[in-house]
XYZ file of C-alpha atoms in Angstrom:
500
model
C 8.961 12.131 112.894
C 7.391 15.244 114.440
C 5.646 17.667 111.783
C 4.660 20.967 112.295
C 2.273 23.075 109.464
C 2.747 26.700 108.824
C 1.390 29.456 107.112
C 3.646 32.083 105.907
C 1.426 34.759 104.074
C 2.605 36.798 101.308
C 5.618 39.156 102.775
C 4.437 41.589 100.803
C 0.997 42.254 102.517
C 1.811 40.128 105.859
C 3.902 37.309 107.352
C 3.575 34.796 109.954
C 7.268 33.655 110.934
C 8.400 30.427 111.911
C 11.136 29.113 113.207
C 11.902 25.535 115.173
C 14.885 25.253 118.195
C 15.146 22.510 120.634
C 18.292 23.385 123.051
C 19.493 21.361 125.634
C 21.138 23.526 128.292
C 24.647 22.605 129.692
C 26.642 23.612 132.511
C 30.254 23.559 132.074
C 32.557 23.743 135.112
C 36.349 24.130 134.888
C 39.037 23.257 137.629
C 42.310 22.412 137.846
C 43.940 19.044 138.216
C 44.654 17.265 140.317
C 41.227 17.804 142.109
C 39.351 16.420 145.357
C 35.857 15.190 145.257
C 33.690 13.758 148.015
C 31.659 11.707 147.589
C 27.758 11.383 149.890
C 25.191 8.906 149.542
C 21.999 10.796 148.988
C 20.047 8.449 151.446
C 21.006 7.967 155.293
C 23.013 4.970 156.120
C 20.942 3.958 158.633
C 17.342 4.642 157.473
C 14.915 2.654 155.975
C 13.826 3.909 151.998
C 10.756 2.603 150.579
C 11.106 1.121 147.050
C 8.662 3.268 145.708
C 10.821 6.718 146.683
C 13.662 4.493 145.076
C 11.731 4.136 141.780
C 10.663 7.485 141.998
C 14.059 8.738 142.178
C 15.072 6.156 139.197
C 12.243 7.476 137.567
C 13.595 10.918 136.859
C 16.816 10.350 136.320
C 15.733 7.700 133.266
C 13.705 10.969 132.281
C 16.519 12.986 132.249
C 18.172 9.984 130.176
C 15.740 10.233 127.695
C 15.134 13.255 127.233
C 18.897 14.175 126.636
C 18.881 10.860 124.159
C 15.861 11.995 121.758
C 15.618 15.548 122.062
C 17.939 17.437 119.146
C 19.869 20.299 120.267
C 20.011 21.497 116.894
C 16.452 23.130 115.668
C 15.122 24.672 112.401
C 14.559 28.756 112.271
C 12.882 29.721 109.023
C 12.627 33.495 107.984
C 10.328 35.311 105.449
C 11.816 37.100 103.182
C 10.812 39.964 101.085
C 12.062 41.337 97.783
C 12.701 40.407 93.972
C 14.914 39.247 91.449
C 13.722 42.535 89.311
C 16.164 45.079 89.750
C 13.531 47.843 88.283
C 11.489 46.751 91.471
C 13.798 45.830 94.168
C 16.871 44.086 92.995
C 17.318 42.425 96.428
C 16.163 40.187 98.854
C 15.809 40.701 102.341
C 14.902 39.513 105.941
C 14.376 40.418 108.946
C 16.218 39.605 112.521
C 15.673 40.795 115.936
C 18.899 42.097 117.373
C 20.006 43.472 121.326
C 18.140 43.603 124.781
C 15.632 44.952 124.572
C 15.702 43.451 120.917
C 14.703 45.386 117.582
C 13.838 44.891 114.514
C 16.174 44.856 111.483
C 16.063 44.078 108.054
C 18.978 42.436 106.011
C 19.535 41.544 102.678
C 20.168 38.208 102.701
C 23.753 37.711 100.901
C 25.685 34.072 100.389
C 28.379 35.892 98.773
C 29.530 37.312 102.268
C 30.368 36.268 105.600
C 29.479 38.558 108.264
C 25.982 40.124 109.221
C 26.069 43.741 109.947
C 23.898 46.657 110.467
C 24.104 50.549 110.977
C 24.919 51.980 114.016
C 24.920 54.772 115.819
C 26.560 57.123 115.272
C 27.198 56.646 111.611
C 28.286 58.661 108.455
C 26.186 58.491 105.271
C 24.215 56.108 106.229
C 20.604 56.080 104.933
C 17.739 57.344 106.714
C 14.915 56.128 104.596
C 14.520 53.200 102.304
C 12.195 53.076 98.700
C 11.248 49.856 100.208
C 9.216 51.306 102.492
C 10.317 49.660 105.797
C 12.138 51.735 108.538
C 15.566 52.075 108.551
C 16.930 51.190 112.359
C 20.580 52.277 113.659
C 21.903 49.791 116.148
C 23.048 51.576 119.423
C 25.591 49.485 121.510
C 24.472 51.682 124.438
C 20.987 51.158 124.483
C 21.425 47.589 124.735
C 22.466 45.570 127.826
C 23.988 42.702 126.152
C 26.217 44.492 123.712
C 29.875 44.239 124.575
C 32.860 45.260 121.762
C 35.162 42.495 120.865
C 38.934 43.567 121.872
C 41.386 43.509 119.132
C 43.270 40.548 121.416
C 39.979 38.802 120.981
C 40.582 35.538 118.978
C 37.174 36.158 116.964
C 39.386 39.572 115.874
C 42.321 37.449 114.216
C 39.534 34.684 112.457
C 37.632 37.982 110.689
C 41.144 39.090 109.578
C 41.917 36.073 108.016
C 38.381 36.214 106.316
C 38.830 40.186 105.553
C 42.447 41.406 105.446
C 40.887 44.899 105.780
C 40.010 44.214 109.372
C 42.563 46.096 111.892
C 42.323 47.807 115.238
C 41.022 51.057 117.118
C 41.402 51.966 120.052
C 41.203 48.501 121.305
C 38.444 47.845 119.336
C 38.351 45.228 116.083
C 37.730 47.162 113.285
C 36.566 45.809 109.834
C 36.132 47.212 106.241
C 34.125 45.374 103.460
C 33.951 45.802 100.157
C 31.399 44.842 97.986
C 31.222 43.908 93.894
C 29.154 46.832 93.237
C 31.702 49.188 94.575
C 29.646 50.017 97.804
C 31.792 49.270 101.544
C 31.035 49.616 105.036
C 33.271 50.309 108.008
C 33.148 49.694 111.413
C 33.818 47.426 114.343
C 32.515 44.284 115.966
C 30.428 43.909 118.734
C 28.960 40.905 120.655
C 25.143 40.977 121.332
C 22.042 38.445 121.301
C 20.011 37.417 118.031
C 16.642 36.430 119.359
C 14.656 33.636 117.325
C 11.531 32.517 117.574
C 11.287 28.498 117.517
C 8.487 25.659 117.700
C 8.770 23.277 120.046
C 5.802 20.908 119.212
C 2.867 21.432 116.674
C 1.253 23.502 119.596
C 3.688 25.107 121.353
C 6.613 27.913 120.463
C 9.372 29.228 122.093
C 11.828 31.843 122.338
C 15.581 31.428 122.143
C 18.624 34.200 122.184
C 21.708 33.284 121.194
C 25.158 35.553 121.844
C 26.284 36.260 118.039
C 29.194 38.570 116.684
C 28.069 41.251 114.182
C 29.606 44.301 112.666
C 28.437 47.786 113.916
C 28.590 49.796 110.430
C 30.155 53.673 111.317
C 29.960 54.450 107.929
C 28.437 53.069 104.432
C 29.471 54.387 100.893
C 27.851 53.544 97.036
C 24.680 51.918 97.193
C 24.676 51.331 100.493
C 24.602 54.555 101.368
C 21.297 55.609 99.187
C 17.849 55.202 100.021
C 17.557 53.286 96.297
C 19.271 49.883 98.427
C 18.547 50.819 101.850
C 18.105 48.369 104.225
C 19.544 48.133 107.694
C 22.494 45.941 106.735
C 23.582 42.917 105.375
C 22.938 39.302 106.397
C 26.043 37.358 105.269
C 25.720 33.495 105.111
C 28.800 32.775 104.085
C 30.778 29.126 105.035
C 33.227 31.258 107.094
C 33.400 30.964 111.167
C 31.910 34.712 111.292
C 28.927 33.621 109.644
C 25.522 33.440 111.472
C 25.003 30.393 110.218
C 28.681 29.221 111.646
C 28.022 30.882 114.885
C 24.406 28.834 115.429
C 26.010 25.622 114.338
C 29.218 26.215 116.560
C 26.669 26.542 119.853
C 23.955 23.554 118.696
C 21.593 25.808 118.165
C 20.758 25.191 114.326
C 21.855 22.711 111.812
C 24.966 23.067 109.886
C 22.462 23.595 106.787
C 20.779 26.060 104.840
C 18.210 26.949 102.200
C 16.379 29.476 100.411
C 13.540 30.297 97.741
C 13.184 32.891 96.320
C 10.586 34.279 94.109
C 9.208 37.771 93.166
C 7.502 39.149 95.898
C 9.506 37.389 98.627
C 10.287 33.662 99.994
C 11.918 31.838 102.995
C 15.129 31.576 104.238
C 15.488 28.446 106.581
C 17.958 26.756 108.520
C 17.947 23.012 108.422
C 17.488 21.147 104.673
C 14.250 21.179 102.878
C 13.285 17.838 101.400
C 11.879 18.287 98.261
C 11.014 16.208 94.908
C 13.713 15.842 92.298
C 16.748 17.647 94.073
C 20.273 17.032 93.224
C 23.802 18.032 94.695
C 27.266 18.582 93.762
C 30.070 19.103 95.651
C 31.662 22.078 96.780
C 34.999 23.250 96.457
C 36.652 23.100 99.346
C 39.751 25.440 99.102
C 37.209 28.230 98.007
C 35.751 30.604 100.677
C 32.814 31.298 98.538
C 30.053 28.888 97.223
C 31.921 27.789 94.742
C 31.000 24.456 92.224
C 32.538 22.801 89.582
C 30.805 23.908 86.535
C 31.948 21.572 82.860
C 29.788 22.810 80.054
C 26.552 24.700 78.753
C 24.370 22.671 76.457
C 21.446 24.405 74.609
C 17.981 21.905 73.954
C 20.627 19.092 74.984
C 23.217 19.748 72.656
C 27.012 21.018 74.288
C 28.511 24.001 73.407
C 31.862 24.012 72.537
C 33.179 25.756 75.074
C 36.778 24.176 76.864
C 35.883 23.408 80.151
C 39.058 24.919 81.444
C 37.208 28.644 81.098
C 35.480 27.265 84.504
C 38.325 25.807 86.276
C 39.441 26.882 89.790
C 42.965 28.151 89.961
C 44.819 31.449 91.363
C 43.261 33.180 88.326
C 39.951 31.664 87.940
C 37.052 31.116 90.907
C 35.201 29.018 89.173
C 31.135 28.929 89.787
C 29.841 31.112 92.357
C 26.245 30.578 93.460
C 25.624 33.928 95.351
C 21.977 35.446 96.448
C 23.529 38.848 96.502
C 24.428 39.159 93.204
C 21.008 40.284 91.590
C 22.119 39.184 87.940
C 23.808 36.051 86.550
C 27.685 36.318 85.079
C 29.107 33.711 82.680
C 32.777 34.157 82.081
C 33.421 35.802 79.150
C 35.308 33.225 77.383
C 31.860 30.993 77.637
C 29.706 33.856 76.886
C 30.857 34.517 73.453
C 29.459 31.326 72.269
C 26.762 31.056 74.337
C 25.378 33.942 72.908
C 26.129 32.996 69.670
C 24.426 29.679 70.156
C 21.315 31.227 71.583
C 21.302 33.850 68.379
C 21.448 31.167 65.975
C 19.019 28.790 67.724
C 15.961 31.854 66.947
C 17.682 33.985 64.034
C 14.241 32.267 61.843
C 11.802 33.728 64.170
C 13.687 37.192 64.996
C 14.372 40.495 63.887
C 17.834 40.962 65.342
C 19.273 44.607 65.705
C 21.496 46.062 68.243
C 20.221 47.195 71.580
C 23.094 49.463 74.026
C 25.921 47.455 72.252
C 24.169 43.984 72.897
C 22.172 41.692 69.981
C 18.819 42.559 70.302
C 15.845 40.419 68.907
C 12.089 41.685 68.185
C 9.403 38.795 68.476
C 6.119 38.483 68.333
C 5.276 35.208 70.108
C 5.918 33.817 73.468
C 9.077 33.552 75.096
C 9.049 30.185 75.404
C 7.944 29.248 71.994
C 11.175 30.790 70.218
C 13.656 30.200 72.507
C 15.758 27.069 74.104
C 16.384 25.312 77.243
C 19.420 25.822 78.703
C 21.126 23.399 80.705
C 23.995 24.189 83.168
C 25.778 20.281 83.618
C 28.330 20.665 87.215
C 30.255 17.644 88.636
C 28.642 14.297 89.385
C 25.911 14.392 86.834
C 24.051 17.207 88.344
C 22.482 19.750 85.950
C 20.251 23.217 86.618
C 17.776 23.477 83.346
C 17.039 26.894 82.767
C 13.706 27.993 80.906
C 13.879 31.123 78.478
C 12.170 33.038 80.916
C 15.561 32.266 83.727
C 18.524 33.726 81.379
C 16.519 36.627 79.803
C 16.904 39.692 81.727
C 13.576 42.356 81.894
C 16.491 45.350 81.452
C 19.011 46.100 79.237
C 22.566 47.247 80.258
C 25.915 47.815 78.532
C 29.043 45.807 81.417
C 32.497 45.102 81.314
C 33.219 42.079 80.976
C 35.389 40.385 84.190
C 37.421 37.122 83.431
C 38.022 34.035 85.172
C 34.832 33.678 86.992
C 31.160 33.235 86.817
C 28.201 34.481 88.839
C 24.777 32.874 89.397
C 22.615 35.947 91.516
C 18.995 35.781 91.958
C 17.976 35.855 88.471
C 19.157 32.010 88.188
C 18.683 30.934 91.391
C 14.518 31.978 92.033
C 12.126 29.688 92.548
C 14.191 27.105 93.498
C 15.149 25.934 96.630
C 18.632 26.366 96.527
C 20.233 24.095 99.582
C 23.692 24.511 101.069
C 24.751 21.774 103.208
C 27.394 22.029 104.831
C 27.819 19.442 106.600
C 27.683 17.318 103.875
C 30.551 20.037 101.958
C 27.632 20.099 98.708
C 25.187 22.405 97.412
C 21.595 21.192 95.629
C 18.740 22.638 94.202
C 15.204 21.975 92.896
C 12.688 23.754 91.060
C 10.125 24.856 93.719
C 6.783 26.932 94.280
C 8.133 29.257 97.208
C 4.654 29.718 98.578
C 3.467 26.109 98.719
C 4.214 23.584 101.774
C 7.656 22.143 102.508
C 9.210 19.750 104.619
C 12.046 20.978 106.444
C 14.472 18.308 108.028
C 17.331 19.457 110.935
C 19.428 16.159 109.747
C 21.053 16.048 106.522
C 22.485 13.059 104.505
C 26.094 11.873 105.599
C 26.863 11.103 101.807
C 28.815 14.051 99.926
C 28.925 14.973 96.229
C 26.913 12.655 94.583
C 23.053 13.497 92.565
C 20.665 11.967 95.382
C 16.738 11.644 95.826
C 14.780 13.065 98.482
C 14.223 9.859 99.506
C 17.953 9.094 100.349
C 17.721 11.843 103.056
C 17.679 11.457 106.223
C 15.265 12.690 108.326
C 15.466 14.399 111.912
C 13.232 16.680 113.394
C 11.052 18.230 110.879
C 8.548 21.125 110.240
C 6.337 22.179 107.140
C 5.917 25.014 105.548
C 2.846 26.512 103.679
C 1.927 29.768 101.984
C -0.784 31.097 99.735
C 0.944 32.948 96.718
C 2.875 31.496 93.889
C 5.318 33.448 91.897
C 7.735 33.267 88.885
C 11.426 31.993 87.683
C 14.456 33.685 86.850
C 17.298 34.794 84.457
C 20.497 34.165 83.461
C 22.319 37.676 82.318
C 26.099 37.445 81.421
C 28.565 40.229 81.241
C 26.725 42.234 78.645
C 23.343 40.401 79.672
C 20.187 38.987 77.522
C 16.926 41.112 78.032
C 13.563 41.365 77.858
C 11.191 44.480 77.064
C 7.323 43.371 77.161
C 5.468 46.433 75.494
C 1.887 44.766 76.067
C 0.840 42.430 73.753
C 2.912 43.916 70.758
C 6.356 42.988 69.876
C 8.719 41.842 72.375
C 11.976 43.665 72.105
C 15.179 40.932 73.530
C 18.972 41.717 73.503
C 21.355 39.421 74.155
């Protein structure tokens, strides 16, 4: 097994990317049938050959035998990202991907909740020009790049994005698209076709280049959040299970595994593609009829004990999505037929060790110790055995806000999800996770088991081409908020302020 070691730095200071490909090119050639070959000998008749020229000539073609036998066509591309879980700070993640010939620089927040990856284009209407995150906000320009070509509304890539976005139409021969988002924000535009560039490792010594032809959305026009400098980035990197998503698109060509995986932590992370193997993961299926990340979600249990909550609250039906697992969503949403006694559970669990008041409409708790002292674990048990065990510190919130509650469906954003690798395999039709450090080393694998469903051990992965991955920072976990969410207010070392 070939490994390769790393360093990714801290994003927020500096970053080293990495990224592994191995492609084996191909020539297709079409013709119609019947055809007519002939057929030469590629030595005269008549003429003596010595058996070493005959070896020789054995000799490469066994090469070329080999070489298409061991060497992967599918690599691993890893990408730093940058960002937090605190919405006070950032309230995002994001990465950054080199688009066009020549190819720039743009960053993306990195969204499962979506399918396509977009950015701003030229010309464009509202769209930032600055960004609080102090990185530079790029318009794409179709006409400044070489490679860039519109896809025609009789394009079939035009009828698979209106099947994933009903919103998408036509212009002027050109396939339009409009997305909304949960937070209200949208962007509009069309599709184009133009190169991703990624940079890959071929052995521990030696890297490579590879540009792949990729169909993105050229944004004409962004509204809400999008559209302020408070979220601005230079689009949105959707890594949905759609065919439009990048992630698709790789796969689809052999470029990159059918796999995917990200930590996340405050400060930054990695994004990879290809399957981390890491200690004391576990799976569970997806759902299959659901377009988003969905999982099968039974019950809640507080230091081990169940709630009484009917697991029919988390079924999947035409009024219910079940469990979303979704790196856009910043917070964490439990439907609010579970929430009701979840927070009541949690209240009663530290009522002896709490002043309780009322905080913007939510219960609201004063303490003087730690966190973790006063209150429980949480456990969140999904099909086949597989639970996520949350620590106080992952479901209370560092902010306190009054929402509306939504029905039928709950959310686990960033808040949950950090520090963990969080691994969506595709192949496989399962989703796993693991508590992680997201600056320490990790094996990354371009193979991924051929079992589906069940709770497995690193050790019942299979293992392909691999890299490692190493950094130099650790960084904290995350938060579960709900529809009117828990929070946390640290005022130094006096009283600690929570509201549920």
């Amino acid at each position: 097994m070939r490994r390769v070691y790393i360093i990714v730095r801290n994003v927020v200071t500096s970053t080293t990317l990495l990224a592994a490909v191995v492609l084996l090119q191909a020539v297709v050639v079409l013709s119609a049938f019947p055809a007519t070959f002939t057929l030469e000998k590629a030595f005269p008749v008549n003429s003596r050959i010595e058996l070493s020229e005959l070896r020789k000539r054995d000799s490469l073609r066994h090469g070329r035998m080999m070489l298409q036998k061991d060497t992967s066509p599918r690599g691993i591309i890893e990408f730093a990202a940058e960002g937090s879980y605190d919405a006070h700070v950032v309230g995002l993640y994001f990465t950054k991907v080199k688009l066009g010939s020549p190819p720039k620089d743009y960053y993306v927040q990195i969204d499962t909740g979506s399918d396509v990856l977009w950015v701003g284009c030229k010309p464009c209407i509202d769209c930032p020009t600055s960004s609080k995150f102090n990185i530079p906000i790029t318009l794409y320009d179709p006409s400044s790049s070489s490679t860039s070509s519109p896809i025609s509304c009789s394009d079939q890539i035009c009828s698979q994005a209106g099947q994933t976005y009903n919103s998408s139409s036509c212009s002027h021969n050109q396939c339009t698209y409009t997305i909304h988002y949960g937070d209200g924000s949208a962007t509009l535009g069309h599709y184009v076709s133009d190169l991703i560039h990624l940079k890959t490792l071929l052995t521990d010594t030696k890297s490579s280049n590879v540009s792949a032809s990729v169909v993105f959305g050229c944004s004409t026009m962004e509204t809400g959040i999008l559209a302020t400098s408070d979220g601005a980035v230079d689009g949105v990197l959707g890594l949905g299970r759609q065919g439009l998503s990048v992630i698709s698109q790789l796969s689809s060509q052999g470029i990159a595994p059918n796999s995917f995986a990200h930590c996340l932590a405050d400060g930054g992370g990695i994004l990879v593609i290809g399957q981390p193997t890491v200690p004391n993961i576990i799976f569970t299926p997806l759902v299959k009829s659901q377009g988003y990340y969905s999982t099968h979600l039974h019950s809640i249990s507080i230091n081990g004990k169940r709630l009484s909550i009917d697991p029919s609250v988390f079924a999947i039906n035409n009024d219910k999505a079940g469990t979303i697992i979704d790196s856009g969503t910043t917070l964490a949403y439990l439907t609010e037929e579970a929430y009701t006694p979840f927070v009541d559970a949690i209240t009663k669990s530290v009522l002896l060790s709490v002043q309780q008041r009322t905080s913007n409409g939510n219960p609201c708790y004063s303490i003087t110790s730690s966190v973790s002292n006063i209150f429980p674990i949480v456990s969140l048990n999904f099909f086949g055995g597989a639970s996520m065990h949350l620590r106080p510190q992952d479901y209370l919130s560092l902010q306190s806000s009054k929402r509306s509650p939504e029905k039928g469906i709950t959310i686990l954003g960033d808040l949950v999800l950090k520090n963990k690798f969080i691994v969506y395999d595709l192949d496989a039709q399962r989703i796993g996770w693991a508590d992680y450090d997201c600056f320490s080393i990790v094996e990354v694998s371009s193979n991924s088991s051929s079992s589906s469903g069940e709770v497995v051990n690193p050790s019942h992965i299979s293992s392909g081409k691999s890299l490692w991955i190493r950094s130099h920072q650790q960084i904290p976990v995350i938060v579960i908020a709900s529809i009117a969410q828990l929070t946390m207010m640290f005022l130094g070392f006096q009283a600690i302020d929570m509201s549920l």
